[in-house]
């Protein structure tokens, strides 16, 4: 973890950018494959990615922890069936330390730019410290949801009290006894709302679109259960397999079985009816778009919170923010001491905050002007030896993203093995393979609820094209990435 590591003379085998789940998993798998000359660069002072950044009250994962954990690192004693943020971060630290990733890790090491050097057939990675690191392969693991999105609301900067984005929570801001305005009703808002309501004297929740909410069967997870999962593999497979099958089954409603969506929708509406008895409030909270078009939430106390007498759900659009209030278009003035922006992320910045220039100098942002795309979600024509984890069209609406990440990690390992067998060469996906893959993918995505469901969602890029999500089951994706298909890649010799 030293600040000023020695400069590598020969290019490293790989540089991974991003120390969240994907970067950590990739690093572990590299070591297990006997590849030790790599670095893991993390721009912040600690590992964890989204689970380091999202420290708002009650942040948790809505996929059970037995599945939301690496298949190769089971048995961690998560105290609850649905793990909370501090426990997920503890798990990530455990993975880093158990697998000896620290010597490869550079914290506070943001990347400014990376460009392909065709003469040496390697990436030149420029850090914010001014250092240049060379590597044959550049592996980005920067997440789809790492850049907070601030809403474009008139007067926002004039608010004089604390103004917090959910992904940049300040634990020093006490909500006790204060008037709190929360903007947004996505997964983050729904999770933080119960604690805000339990502390504040008044909470105003500004809702643009109501979410679908399913009950959450959470429970404490005794230590013996984790121990069994760690030591008796068939029990772990059974538990993981059951959760996986349920999630996959529900996922059919998003891309294959609209009739199942209609059934699950009724479940959500029944849950709403049971939890919210006031018909006027229930009407406000009833979605009018198809189930799954936006992320389906699991109820961690959201409905309990909105039904408290000191919580008001405001559905009029926000007109402006003043020093101590939010004004709505109907002229309503809603006083607030603290403003919480649970307004999501700039989901289209797939490679984080740095620019990547490929073989002919063209940058990824230029290539992606019409929206991000990739081959199998991992590689892009024009960018040799660039591999993305959690890249375009690899997000899900229904299952553990770590299953997808592990699929990509296996694929990238296959590519690195091919590179190791051919020193000096580089691999670049063929344009026809890439365009065929994307044509088929977009055709399938056009039939999913994210395209047809009648809502706006963060899965869409420019022109409404779905750039974030995979189009089908997680196992069909695993199947597509089960081996590295070198026949769809050109082998480039140094210039
Ligand atoms: O963000 P979002 P999030 N005026 O984009 C509203 C993952 N995640 O941070 O729906 C008023 O979903 C916006 O309104 P609308 C998960 O994948 C997982 O909550 O666009 N409102 C919406 O209600 C999730 O999908 C977990 O009409 C404005 C909200 O802000 C993803 O992260 C927990 C507005 C943004 O919702 C993002 O979730 C947390 C404006 N100007 C997050 N601008 C779990 O595993 C935006 N909004 C549980």
Short mmCIF file of C-alpha atoms and ligand atoms in Angstrom, two decimals:
data_model
loop_
_atom_site.label_atom_id
_atom_site.label_comp_id
_atom_site.label_asym_id
_atom_site.label_seq_id
_atom_site.Cartn_x
_atom_site.Cartn_y
_atom_site.Cartn_z
CA UNK A 1 0.00 0.00 0.00
CA UNK A 2 3.03 2.28 -0.29
CA UNK A 3 2.51 5.71 -1.83
CA UNK A 4 5.53 5.67 -4.15
CA UNK A 5 6.06 2.18 -5.54
CA UNK A 6 9.07 1.41 -7.73
CA UNK A 7 8.64 2.20 -11.41
CA UNK A 8 8.30 -1.00 -13.41
CA UNK A 9 10.91 -1.21 -16.18
CA UNK A 10 9.07 -3.73 -18.38
CA UNK A 11 5.31 -3.35 -18.83
CA UNK A 12 3.29 -5.12 -16.17
CA UNK A 13 1.01 -7.93 -17.27
CA UNK A 14 -1.99 -5.88 -16.18
CA UNK A 15 -3.19 -2.78 -14.41
CA UNK A 16 -6.62 -2.91 -12.83
CA UNK A 17 -8.31 0.43 -12.21
CA UNK A 18 -10.86 0.48 -9.39
CA UNK A 19 -10.78 -1.21 -6.00
CA UNK A 20 -14.43 -2.23 -5.68
CA UNK A 21 -15.80 -5.76 -5.93
CA UNK A 22 -14.79 -6.22 -9.59
CA UNK A 23 -11.22 -5.00 -9.11
CA UNK A 24 -10.71 -7.05 -5.97
CA UNK A 25 -12.14 -10.18 -7.61
CA UNK A 26 -9.95 -9.72 -10.67
CA UNK A 27 -6.85 -9.26 -8.50
CA UNK A 28 -7.58 -12.43 -6.54
CA UNK A 29 -8.14 -14.44 -9.70
CA UNK A 30 -4.94 -13.11 -11.28
CA UNK A 31 -2.94 -14.26 -8.29
CA UNK A 32 -4.65 -17.63 -8.28
CA UNK A 33 -3.75 -17.98 -11.99
CA UNK A 34 -0.09 -17.34 -11.19
CA UNK A 35 -0.05 -13.80 -12.64
CA UNK A 36 1.65 -11.61 -10.07
CA UNK A 37 3.00 -8.66 -12.06
CA UNK A 38 -0.03 -6.44 -11.83
CA UNK A 39 -1.20 -3.38 -9.92
CA UNK A 40 -4.61 -2.45 -8.62
CA UNK A 41 -5.05 1.34 -8.69
CA UNK A 42 -7.68 2.96 -6.49
CA UNK A 43 -8.27 6.71 -6.57
CA UNK A 44 -9.64 6.90 -3.01
CA UNK A 45 -7.95 6.20 0.33
CA UNK A 46 -9.65 2.84 0.78
CA UNK A 47 -10.99 -0.12 -1.17
CA UNK A 48 -14.68 -0.94 -1.52
CA UNK A 49 -16.07 1.08 -4.42
CA UNK A 50 -19.79 1.58 -4.07
CA UNK A 51 -19.76 -0.11 -0.66
CA UNK A 52 -17.17 2.36 0.59
CA UNK A 53 -19.01 5.37 -0.81
CA UNK A 54 -22.62 4.61 0.09
CA UNK A 55 -22.60 5.04 3.85
CA UNK A 56 -26.04 6.56 4.21
CA UNK A 57 -28.13 5.12 7.07
CA UNK A 58 -29.37 1.56 6.46
CA UNK A 59 -27.47 1.11 3.18
CA UNK A 60 -27.75 -2.58 2.36
CA UNK A 61 -27.80 -4.95 -0.57
CA UNK A 62 -31.11 -6.24 -1.88
CA UNK A 63 -29.55 -9.53 -3.00
CA UNK A 64 -29.03 -12.04 -0.15
CA UNK A 65 -25.42 -12.20 0.98
CA UNK A 66 -25.01 -15.93 0.32
CA UNK A 67 -25.24 -14.98 -3.37
CA UNK A 68 -23.91 -11.42 -3.12
CA UNK A 69 -20.40 -12.69 -2.32
CA UNK A 70 -17.66 -14.30 -4.40
CA UNK A 71 -18.20 -17.99 -5.23
CA UNK A 72 -14.49 -18.48 -4.47
CA UNK A 73 -14.63 -16.79 -1.06
CA UNK A 74 -17.64 -18.25 0.77
CA UNK A 75 -18.51 -18.64 4.41
CA UNK A 76 -18.04 -15.05 5.59
CA UNK A 77 -20.09 -14.46 8.77
CA UNK A 78 -22.55 -11.90 7.42
CA UNK A 79 -24.81 -11.15 10.40
CA UNK A 80 -27.96 -10.83 8.28
CA UNK A 81 -29.52 -12.61 5.31
CA UNK A 82 -29.41 -9.27 3.44
CA UNK A 83 -26.00 -7.83 4.30
CA UNK A 84 -25.63 -4.18 5.28
CA UNK A 85 -23.01 -1.82 3.92
CA UNK A 86 -20.53 -2.06 6.86
CA UNK A 87 -20.57 -5.86 6.67
CA UNK A 88 -20.11 -5.89 2.90
CA UNK A 89 -17.14 -3.54 3.27
CA UNK A 90 -15.71 -5.83 6.00
CA UNK A 91 -16.09 -8.75 3.57
CA UNK A 92 -14.22 -6.87 0.84
CA UNK A 93 -11.39 -6.04 3.26
CA UNK A 94 -11.30 -9.67 4.34
CA UNK A 95 -10.93 -10.75 0.67
CA UNK A 96 -8.09 -8.28 0.10
CA UNK A 97 -6.21 -9.32 3.18
CA UNK A 98 -6.79 -13.09 2.95
CA UNK A 99 -5.65 -13.24 -0.67
CA UNK A 100 -2.62 -10.99 -0.18
CA UNK A 101 -3.76 -8.20 -2.51
CA UNK A 102 -2.19 -5.35 -0.46
CA UNK A 103 1.26 -5.48 -2.15
CA UNK A 104 -0.48 -4.91 -5.50
CA UNK A 105 -2.75 -2.17 -4.24
CA UNK A 106 -2.09 1.52 -4.64
CA UNK A 107 -4.52 3.73 -2.81
CA UNK A 108 -4.96 7.45 -3.51
CA UNK A 109 -3.81 6.67 -7.02
CA UNK A 110 -6.35 8.09 -9.44
CA UNK A 111 -5.83 7.67 -13.18
CA UNK A 112 -5.83 10.80 -15.32
CA UNK A 113 -5.60 9.19 -18.78
CA UNK A 114 -4.55 5.97 -20.44
CA UNK A 115 -3.39 5.62 -24.02
CA UNK A 116 -2.39 2.71 -26.20
CA UNK A 117 1.24 2.73 -27.32
CA UNK A 118 1.23 0.66 -30.52
CA UNK A 119 5.01 0.69 -30.82
CA UNK A 120 5.50 -1.07 -27.52
CA UNK A 121 2.10 -2.82 -27.64
CA UNK A 122 1.18 -1.69 -24.16
CA UNK A 123 -0.95 0.81 -22.28
CA UNK A 124 0.63 3.92 -20.81
CA UNK A 125 -1.40 4.82 -17.75
CA UNK A 126 -0.93 8.35 -16.42
CA UNK A 127 -1.79 8.78 -12.78
CA UNK A 128 -2.91 11.99 -11.10
CA UNK A 129 0.51 12.02 -9.37
CA UNK A 130 2.19 12.38 -12.77
CA UNK A 131 3.55 8.85 -12.83
CA UNK A 132 3.32 6.73 -15.99
CA UNK A 133 2.70 3.02 -15.50
CA UNK A 134 2.98 0.64 -18.46
CA UNK A 135 0.98 -2.53 -18.76
CA UNK A 136 0.09 -4.98 -21.52
CA UNK A 137 -3.51 -5.15 -20.39
CA UNK A 138 -5.68 -2.41 -18.93
CA UNK A 139 -8.59 -3.74 -16.91
CA UNK A 140 -11.19 -1.17 -15.86
CA UNK A 141 -13.30 -1.95 -12.83
CA UNK A 142 -14.76 1.48 -12.24
CA UNK A 143 -18.40 0.53 -11.80
CA UNK A 144 -21.53 1.83 -13.44
CA UNK A 145 -22.69 3.79 -10.41
CA UNK A 146 -19.64 5.59 -9.08
CA UNK A 147 -20.30 9.18 -10.15
CA UNK A 148 -23.15 10.84 -8.19
CA UNK A 149 -25.68 12.75 -10.29
CA UNK A 150 -26.71 16.12 -8.91
CA UNK A 151 -30.13 17.28 -10.09
CA UNK A 152 -30.32 20.33 -12.29
CA UNK A 153 -32.66 22.33 -10.04
CA UNK A 154 -32.71 26.13 -10.02
CA UNK A 155 -31.26 27.61 -6.85
CA UNK A 156 -29.82 24.36 -5.52
CA UNK A 157 -26.55 26.06 -4.63
CA UNK A 158 -28.40 28.68 -2.59
CA UNK A 159 -29.50 26.17 0.04
CA UNK A 160 -27.77 27.19 3.26
CA UNK A 161 -28.15 24.01 5.33
CA UNK A 162 -26.34 20.73 4.80
CA UNK A 163 -27.00 19.29 1.31
CA UNK A 164 -26.01 15.63 1.03
CA UNK A 165 -25.98 13.27 -1.93
CA UNK A 166 -26.85 9.75 -0.80
CA UNK A 167 -23.52 8.44 -2.12
CA UNK A 168 -21.54 11.16 -0.30
CA UNK A 169 -23.15 10.94 3.08
CA UNK A 170 -21.71 13.03 5.92
CA UNK A 171 -22.11 11.14 9.21
CA UNK A 172 -21.48 14.43 11.02
CA UNK A 173 -24.86 15.77 9.90
CA UNK A 174 -27.36 14.86 12.59
CA UNK A 175 -30.97 14.71 11.40
CA UNK A 176 -32.29 14.65 14.95
CA UNK A 177 -35.00 17.26 15.42
CA UNK A 178 -34.52 18.80 11.97
CA UNK A 179 -36.73 19.31 8.93
CA UNK A 180 -35.42 17.12 6.16
CA UNK A 181 -36.25 17.22 2.45
CA UNK A 182 -35.42 14.06 0.49
CA UNK A 183 -35.41 14.22 -3.32
CA UNK A 184 -35.85 10.89 -5.11
CA UNK A 185 -37.57 7.55 -4.51
CA UNK A 186 -35.05 5.05 -5.89
CA UNK A 187 -33.31 2.30 -3.91
CA UNK A 188 -31.07 4.75 -2.04
CA UNK A 189 -33.91 7.02 -0.91
CA UNK A 190 -36.06 4.07 0.10
CA UNK A 191 -33.26 2.74 2.30
CA UNK A 192 -32.30 5.97 4.00
CA UNK A 193 -35.85 7.25 4.53
CA UNK A 194 -36.79 5.11 7.59
CA UNK A 195 -33.88 6.47 9.63
CA UNK A 196 -34.50 10.03 8.46
CA UNK A 197 -38.13 9.70 9.55
CA UNK A 198 -37.15 8.19 12.89
CA UNK A 199 -34.86 11.16 13.70
CA UNK A 200 -36.26 14.23 11.98
CA UNK A 201 -39.21 16.26 13.22
CA UNK A 202 -40.49 16.56 9.67
CA UNK A 203 -39.59 14.79 6.41
CA UNK A 204 -40.76 15.88 2.97
CA UNK A 205 -40.19 13.24 0.31
CA UNK A 206 -40.20 14.59 -3.25
CA UNK A 207 -41.34 11.82 -5.53
CA UNK A 208 -41.25 12.10 -9.31
CA UNK A 209 -42.05 8.44 -10.05
CA UNK A 210 -43.29 5.90 -7.48
CA UNK A 211 -41.33 2.64 -7.20
CA UNK A 212 -42.64 -0.92 -7.09
CA UNK A 213 -41.84 -2.39 -3.68
CA UNK A 214 -41.72 -6.06 -2.69
CA UNK A 215 -41.58 -7.30 0.90
CA UNK A 216 -38.07 -8.16 2.11
CA UNK A 217 -37.72 -11.46 3.99
CA UNK A 218 -34.71 -10.34 6.02
CA UNK A 219 -33.56 -12.15 9.15
CA UNK A 220 -30.47 -12.46 11.33
CA UNK A 221 -27.97 -15.02 10.02
CA UNK A 222 -26.41 -17.02 12.87
CA UNK A 223 -22.65 -17.64 12.72
CA UNK A 224 -23.14 -21.41 12.48
CA UNK A 225 -25.00 -20.89 9.20
CA UNK A 226 -22.05 -19.05 7.63
CA UNK A 227 -19.70 -21.66 9.08
CA UNK A 228 -21.72 -24.42 7.42
CA UNK A 229 -21.65 -22.56 4.08
CA UNK A 230 -17.89 -22.22 4.41
CA UNK A 231 -17.23 -25.83 5.40
CA UNK A 232 -19.99 -27.92 3.80
CA UNK A 233 -20.00 -27.01 0.11
CA UNK A 234 -23.21 -28.90 -0.80
CA UNK A 235 -25.14 -26.79 1.73
CA UNK A 236 -23.68 -23.62 0.26
CA UNK A 237 -24.54 -24.71 -3.26
CA UNK A 238 -28.07 -25.52 -2.14
CA UNK A 239 -28.52 -22.12 -0.49
CA UNK A 240 -26.86 -20.14 -3.29
CA UNK A 241 -28.71 -22.21 -5.88
CA UNK A 242 -32.08 -21.60 -4.24
CA UNK A 243 -31.59 -17.83 -4.01
CA UNK A 244 -30.19 -17.78 -7.54
CA UNK A 245 -33.15 -19.76 -8.92
CA UNK A 246 -35.72 -17.50 -7.23
CA UNK A 247 -34.01 -14.35 -8.51
CA UNK A 248 -33.65 -15.81 -12.01
CA UNK A 249 -37.29 -16.87 -12.03
CA UNK A 250 -38.45 -13.38 -11.05
CA UNK A 251 -36.12 -11.97 -13.69
CA UNK A 252 -38.09 -13.76 -16.42
CA UNK A 253 -40.73 -11.06 -15.93
CA UNK A 254 -38.27 -8.44 -17.21
CA UNK A 255 -37.18 -9.95 -20.50
CA UNK A 256 -39.26 -13.02 -21.35
CA UNK A 257 -42.54 -13.45 -19.47
CA UNK A 258 -44.63 -10.27 -19.18
CA UNK A 259 -47.43 -12.36 -17.67
CA UNK A 260 -45.16 -13.13 -14.71
CA UNK A 261 -44.55 -9.38 -14.44
CA UNK A 262 -48.30 -8.88 -14.15
CA UNK A 263 -48.44 -11.41 -11.30
CA UNK A 264 -45.50 -9.86 -9.42
CA UNK A 265 -47.06 -6.44 -9.98
CA UNK A 266 -50.16 -7.65 -8.14
CA UNK A 267 -47.93 -8.85 -5.31
CA UNK A 268 -46.39 -5.38 -5.07
CA UNK A 269 -49.81 -3.71 -5.12
CA UNK A 270 -51.07 -6.10 -2.43
CA UNK A 271 -48.03 -5.23 -0.31
CA UNK A 272 -48.77 -1.53 -0.84
CA UNK A 273 -52.42 -2.04 0.06
CA UNK A 274 -51.48 -3.87 3.27
CA UNK A 275 -48.85 -1.35 4.37
CA UNK A 276 -50.47 1.92 3.31
CA UNK A 277 -54.06 2.22 4.43
CA UNK A 278 -54.67 5.85 3.42
CA UNK A 279 -56.20 5.69 -0.12
CA UNK A 280 -54.89 9.13 -1.13
CA UNK A 281 -51.33 8.27 -0.15
CA UNK A 282 -51.71 4.84 -1.77
CA UNK A 283 -52.73 6.49 -5.03
CA UNK A 284 -49.60 8.63 -4.93
CA UNK A 285 -47.46 5.55 -4.35
CA UNK A 286 -49.03 3.43 -7.10
CA UNK A 287 -46.79 3.11 -10.18
CA UNK A 288 -48.40 3.37 -13.60
CA UNK A 289 -45.56 1.88 -15.65
CA UNK A 290 -44.78 -1.82 -16.16
CA UNK A 291 -43.15 -3.69 -13.29
CA UNK A 292 -39.36 -3.80 -13.57
CA UNK A 293 -39.03 -0.88 -15.97
CA UNK A 294 -37.31 0.81 -13.03
CA UNK A 295 -35.44 -1.13 -10.37
CA UNK A 296 -37.90 -3.04 -8.14
CA UNK A 297 -37.27 -2.17 -4.50
CA UNK A 298 -37.42 -4.43 -1.48
CA UNK A 299 -39.16 -2.93 1.52
CA UNK A 300 -36.79 -2.15 4.35
CA UNK A 301 -39.25 0.10 6.14
CA UNK A 302 -40.03 2.49 3.26
CA UNK A 303 -43.80 2.15 3.47
CA UNK A 304 -43.63 2.23 7.27
CA UNK A 305 -41.75 5.53 7.01
CA UNK A 306 -44.00 7.27 4.47
CA UNK A 307 -47.07 6.50 6.57
CA UNK A 308 -45.71 8.34 9.63
CA UNK A 309 -47.70 11.51 10.36
CA UNK A 310 -44.62 13.76 10.14
CA UNK A 311 -43.64 12.42 6.68
CA UNK A 312 -45.25 13.98 3.62
CA UNK A 313 -44.96 12.64 0.07
CA UNK A 314 -44.98 15.53 -2.39
CA UNK A 315 -45.61 14.62 -6.02
CA UNK A 316 -45.73 18.12 -7.51
CA UNK A 317 -42.60 18.79 -9.56
CA UNK A 318 -39.83 20.80 -7.94
CA UNK A 319 -39.54 24.34 -9.31
CA UNK A 320 -36.59 25.63 -7.32
CA UNK A 321 -34.62 25.44 -4.12
CA UNK A 322 -34.15 28.45 -1.84
CA UNK A 323 -31.89 29.01 1.18
CA UNK A 324 -34.25 27.13 3.54
CA UNK A 325 -36.92 25.56 1.38
CA UNK A 326 -37.91 23.64 -1.73
CA UNK A 327 -40.56 25.26 -3.92
CA UNK A 328 -42.86 23.15 -6.09
CA UNK A 329 -44.53 24.21 -9.34
CA UNK A 330 -47.91 24.62 -7.63
CA UNK A 331 -46.34 27.37 -5.51
CA UNK A 332 -45.93 25.14 -2.44
CA UNK A 333 -43.09 26.13 -0.12
CA UNK A 334 -41.57 23.24 1.84
CA UNK A 335 -39.25 24.35 4.63
CA UNK A 336 -36.11 22.28 5.19
CA UNK A 337 -32.96 22.42 7.34
CA UNK A 338 -31.26 19.52 5.54
CA UNK A 339 -31.53 18.57 1.88
CA UNK A 340 -30.88 14.96 0.84
CA UNK A 341 -30.29 14.30 -2.85
CA UNK A 342 -31.02 10.62 -3.48
CA UNK A 343 -30.95 11.38 -7.19
CA UNK A 344 -28.82 8.52 -8.48
CA UNK A 345 -25.71 8.36 -10.59
CA UNK A 346 -24.25 9.44 -13.91
CA UNK A 347 -24.62 5.86 -15.10
CA UNK A 348 -23.28 6.47 -18.61
CA UNK A 349 -19.71 7.21 -17.48
CA UNK A 350 -18.63 3.60 -17.78
CA UNK A 351 -14.91 4.15 -17.49
CA UNK A 352 -15.16 6.34 -14.41
CA UNK A 353 -13.62 9.77 -14.63
CA UNK A 354 -10.60 9.23 -16.84
CA UNK A 355 -10.14 9.21 -20.60
CA UNK A 356 -8.90 6.18 -22.54
CA UNK A 357 -7.36 6.70 -25.99
CA UNK A 358 -7.11 3.66 -28.23
CA UNK A 359 -5.05 2.43 -31.17
CA UNK A 360 -5.68 5.38 -33.49
CA UNK A 361 -5.90 8.00 -30.74
CA UNK A 362 -9.68 7.95 -30.64
CA UNK A 363 -11.03 8.05 -27.10
CA UNK A 364 -13.71 5.82 -25.64
CA UNK A 365 -15.95 8.86 -25.13
CA UNK A 366 -15.66 9.61 -28.85
CA UNK A 367 -16.37 5.99 -29.77
CA UNK A 368 -19.35 6.04 -27.41
CA UNK A 369 -20.83 9.37 -28.51
CA UNK A 370 -24.04 7.58 -29.57
CA UNK A 371 -24.04 5.51 -26.38
CA UNK A 372 -21.72 2.95 -24.82
CA UNK A 373 -21.29 -0.53 -26.30
CA UNK A 374 -18.81 -3.37 -26.05
CA UNK A 375 -18.26 -6.92 -27.22
CA UNK A 376 -19.61 -9.29 -24.57
CA UNK A 377 -19.59 -6.24 -22.29
CA UNK A 378 -15.80 -6.50 -22.04
CA UNK A 379 -13.84 -5.37 -25.13
CA UNK A 380 -14.12 -2.60 -27.74
CA UNK A 381 -12.76 -2.53 -31.30
CA UNK A 382 -9.95 0.03 -31.59
CA UNK A 383 -8.84 -0.54 -27.99
CA UNK A 384 -6.41 -3.49 -27.93
CA UNK A 385 -5.89 -5.29 -24.64
CA UNK A 386 -8.53 -3.17 -22.91
CA UNK A 387 -10.86 -5.25 -20.78
CA UNK A 388 -13.83 -3.86 -18.89
CA UNK A 389 -15.48 -5.37 -15.85
CA UNK A 390 -19.13 -4.35 -15.32
CA UNK A 391 -18.94 -2.63 -18.70
CA UNK A 392 -21.78 -1.70 -21.06
CA UNK A 393 -24.80 -4.04 -21.09
CA UNK A 394 -23.74 -6.12 -18.12
CA UNK A 395 -26.03 -4.70 -15.44
CA UNK A 396 -29.04 -6.61 -14.14
CA UNK A 397 -32.47 -5.85 -12.77
CA UNK A 398 -32.88 -9.13 -10.95
CA UNK A 399 -29.82 -10.98 -9.71
CA UNK A 400 -26.36 -10.72 -8.18
CA UNK A 401 -24.04 -8.53 -10.21
CA UNK A 402 -21.12 -10.51 -8.75
CA UNK A 403 -22.19 -13.53 -10.80
CA UNK A 404 -21.86 -11.37 -13.92
CA UNK A 405 -18.53 -9.98 -12.70
CA UNK A 406 -17.14 -13.47 -12.16
CA UNK A 407 -18.17 -14.36 -15.72
CA UNK A 408 -16.15 -11.39 -17.01
CA UNK A 409 -13.18 -12.18 -14.77
CA UNK A 410 -13.01 -15.72 -16.21
CA UNK A 411 -13.16 -14.33 -19.74
CA UNK A 412 -10.41 -11.77 -19.08
CA UNK A 413 -8.22 -14.46 -17.54
CA UNK A 414 -8.62 -16.44 -20.76
CA UNK A 415 -7.48 -13.40 -22.75
CA UNK A 416 -4.49 -12.85 -20.47
CA UNK A 417 -3.48 -16.47 -20.88
CA UNK A 418 -3.63 -16.02 -24.66
CA UNK A 419 -1.46 -12.91 -24.32
CA UNK A 420 1.03 -14.71 -22.12
CA UNK A 421 1.39 -17.39 -24.80
CA UNK A 422 2.21 -14.74 -27.43
CA UNK A 423 4.69 -12.23 -26.00
CA UNK A 424 4.56 -8.82 -27.68
CA UNK A 425 1.19 -9.39 -29.33
CA UNK A 426 -2.05 -7.61 -28.56
CA UNK A 427 -5.66 -8.70 -28.94
CA UNK A 428 -8.34 -6.52 -30.47
CA UNK A 429 -11.91 -7.59 -31.05
CA UNK A 430 -12.90 -7.79 -34.73
CA UNK A 431 -15.39 -5.09 -35.78
CA UNK A 432 -17.81 -7.59 -37.35
CA UNK A 433 -17.91 -9.72 -34.17
CA UNK A 434 -18.59 -6.61 -32.14
CA UNK A 435 -21.33 -5.28 -34.41
CA UNK A 436 -23.07 -8.68 -34.68
CA UNK A 437 -23.02 -9.06 -30.91
CA UNK A 438 -24.51 -5.62 -30.41
CA UNK A 439 -27.12 -5.95 -33.15
CA UNK A 440 -28.43 -9.15 -31.54
CA UNK A 441 -28.23 -7.67 -28.08
CA UNK A 442 -30.13 -4.50 -28.99
CA UNK A 443 -32.78 -6.55 -30.79
CA UNK A 444 -33.34 -8.58 -27.62
CA UNK A 445 -33.23 -5.47 -25.41
CA UNK A 446 -35.92 -3.86 -27.55
CA UNK A 447 -38.33 -6.51 -26.26
CA UNK A 448 -37.50 -6.06 -22.58
CA UNK A 449 -39.50 -4.08 -20.07
CA UNK A 450 -36.71 -1.48 -19.86
CA UNK A 451 -37.55 -0.48 -23.45
CA UNK A 452 -41.29 -1.12 -23.51
CA UNK A 453 -42.33 -0.47 -19.91
CA UNK A 454 -43.27 3.19 -20.26
CA UNK A 455 -40.79 4.74 -17.84
CA UNK A 456 -37.47 6.57 -17.83
CA UNK A 457 -34.62 4.65 -16.21
CA UNK A 458 -30.88 4.90 -15.73
CA UNK A 459 -30.31 1.90 -18.02
CA UNK A 460 -30.82 4.06 -21.10
CA UNK A 461 -28.16 6.00 -22.93
CA UNK A 462 -28.56 8.63 -25.65
CA UNK A 463 -31.63 8.09 -27.85
CA UNK A 464 -33.15 5.68 -25.35
CA UNK A 465 -30.84 2.80 -26.31
CA UNK A 466 -30.30 0.44 -23.37
CA UNK A 467 -26.59 0.67 -22.63
CA UNK A 468 -26.45 -0.61 -19.07
CA UNK A 469 -28.38 -3.86 -18.95
CA UNK A 470 -27.84 -7.39 -20.16
CA UNK A 471 -30.78 -8.72 -22.15
CA UNK A 472 -31.50 -12.09 -20.59
CA UNK A 473 -30.62 -14.62 -17.92
CA UNK A 474 -27.36 -14.50 -16.02
CA UNK A 475 -26.53 -18.05 -17.06
CA UNK A 476 -26.93 -17.20 -20.76
CA UNK A 477 -24.35 -14.46 -20.18
CA UNK A 478 -22.10 -16.92 -18.31
CA UNK A 479 -22.47 -19.29 -21.27
CA UNK A 480 -21.46 -16.56 -23.73
CA UNK A 481 -18.29 -15.85 -21.73
CA UNK A 482 -17.42 -19.41 -20.72
CA UNK A 483 -14.24 -19.36 -22.81
CA UNK A 484 -12.13 -16.65 -24.38
CA UNK A 485 -13.05 -16.77 -28.10
CA UNK A 486 -9.67 -15.82 -29.60
CA UNK A 487 -11.07 -16.44 -33.10
CA UNK A 488 -13.05 -13.20 -32.79
CA UNK A 489 -9.92 -11.18 -32.09
CA UNK A 490 -7.18 -9.84 -34.30
CA UNK A 491 -3.63 -10.42 -33.11
CA UNK A 492 -1.63 -7.23 -33.45
CA UNK A 493 2.14 -7.20 -33.56
CA UNK A 494 4.03 -4.15 -32.25
CA UNK A 495 4.30 -1.45 -34.95
O1 LIG B 1 -30.79 6.19 -7.86
P1 LIG B 1 -32.02 6.09 -8.93
P2 LIG B 1 -30.52 5.33 -6.56
N1 LIG B 1 -36.18 15.96 -9.40
O2 LIG B 1 -31.48 6.64 -10.19
C1 LIG B 1 -35.16 11.02 -8.68
C2 LIG B 1 -28.38 0.55 -7.05
N2 LIG B 1 -28.65 0.55 -5.63
O3 LIG B 1 -29.25 5.85 -5.96
O4 LIG B 1 -37.50 7.97 -11.11
C3 LIG B 1 -36.85 15.02 -8.73
O5 LIG B 1 -32.59 4.73 -8.93
C4 LIG B 1 -35.54 9.94 -9.67
O6 LIG B 1 -36.84 10.19 -10.18
P3 LIG B 1 -37.32 9.40 -11.52
C5 LIG B 1 -29.58 0.02 -7.81
O7 LIG B 1 -29.13 -0.64 -8.97
C6 LIG B 1 -28.88 -0.64 -5.05
O8 LIG B 1 -31.68 5.25 -5.68
O9 LIG B 1 -36.20 9.57 -12.50
N3 LIG B 1 -36.46 13.75 -8.63
C7 LIG B 1 -35.44 8.71 -8.77
O10 LIG B 1 -36.57 8.55 -7.95
C8 LIG B 1 -30.30 1.28 -8.15
O11 LIG B 1 -31.16 1.14 -9.26
C9 LIG B 1 -29.19 -0.69 -3.72
O12 LIG B 1 -38.56 10.05 -11.90
C10 LIG B 1 -35.32 13.41 -9.23
C11 LIG B 1 -34.24 9.06 -7.88
O13 LIG B 1 -34.10 10.47 -7.92
C12 LIG B 1 -29.15 2.21 -8.41
O14 LIG B 1 -28.18 1.88 -7.43
C13 LIG B 1 -29.27 0.47 -2.97
C14 LIG B 1 -34.55 14.34 -9.96
C15 LIG B 1 -32.96 8.43 -8.38
O15 LIG B 1 -33.10 7.05 -8.30
C16 LIG B 1 -29.47 3.69 -8.28
O16 LIG B 1 -30.27 3.89 -7.12
C17 LIG B 1 -29.03 1.67 -3.59
C18 LIG B 1 -35.03 15.67 -10.03
N4 LIG B 1 -34.37 16.60 -10.70
C19 LIG B 1 -28.72 1.71 -4.92
N5 LIG B 1 -33.46 13.70 -10.45
C20 LIG B 1 -29.48 -1.99 -3.12
O17 LIG B 1 -28.89 -2.99 -3.38
C21 LIG B 1 -33.57 12.41 -10.06
N6 LIG B 1 -34.69 12.24 -9.32
C22 LIG B 1 -30.58 -2.01 -2.21
#
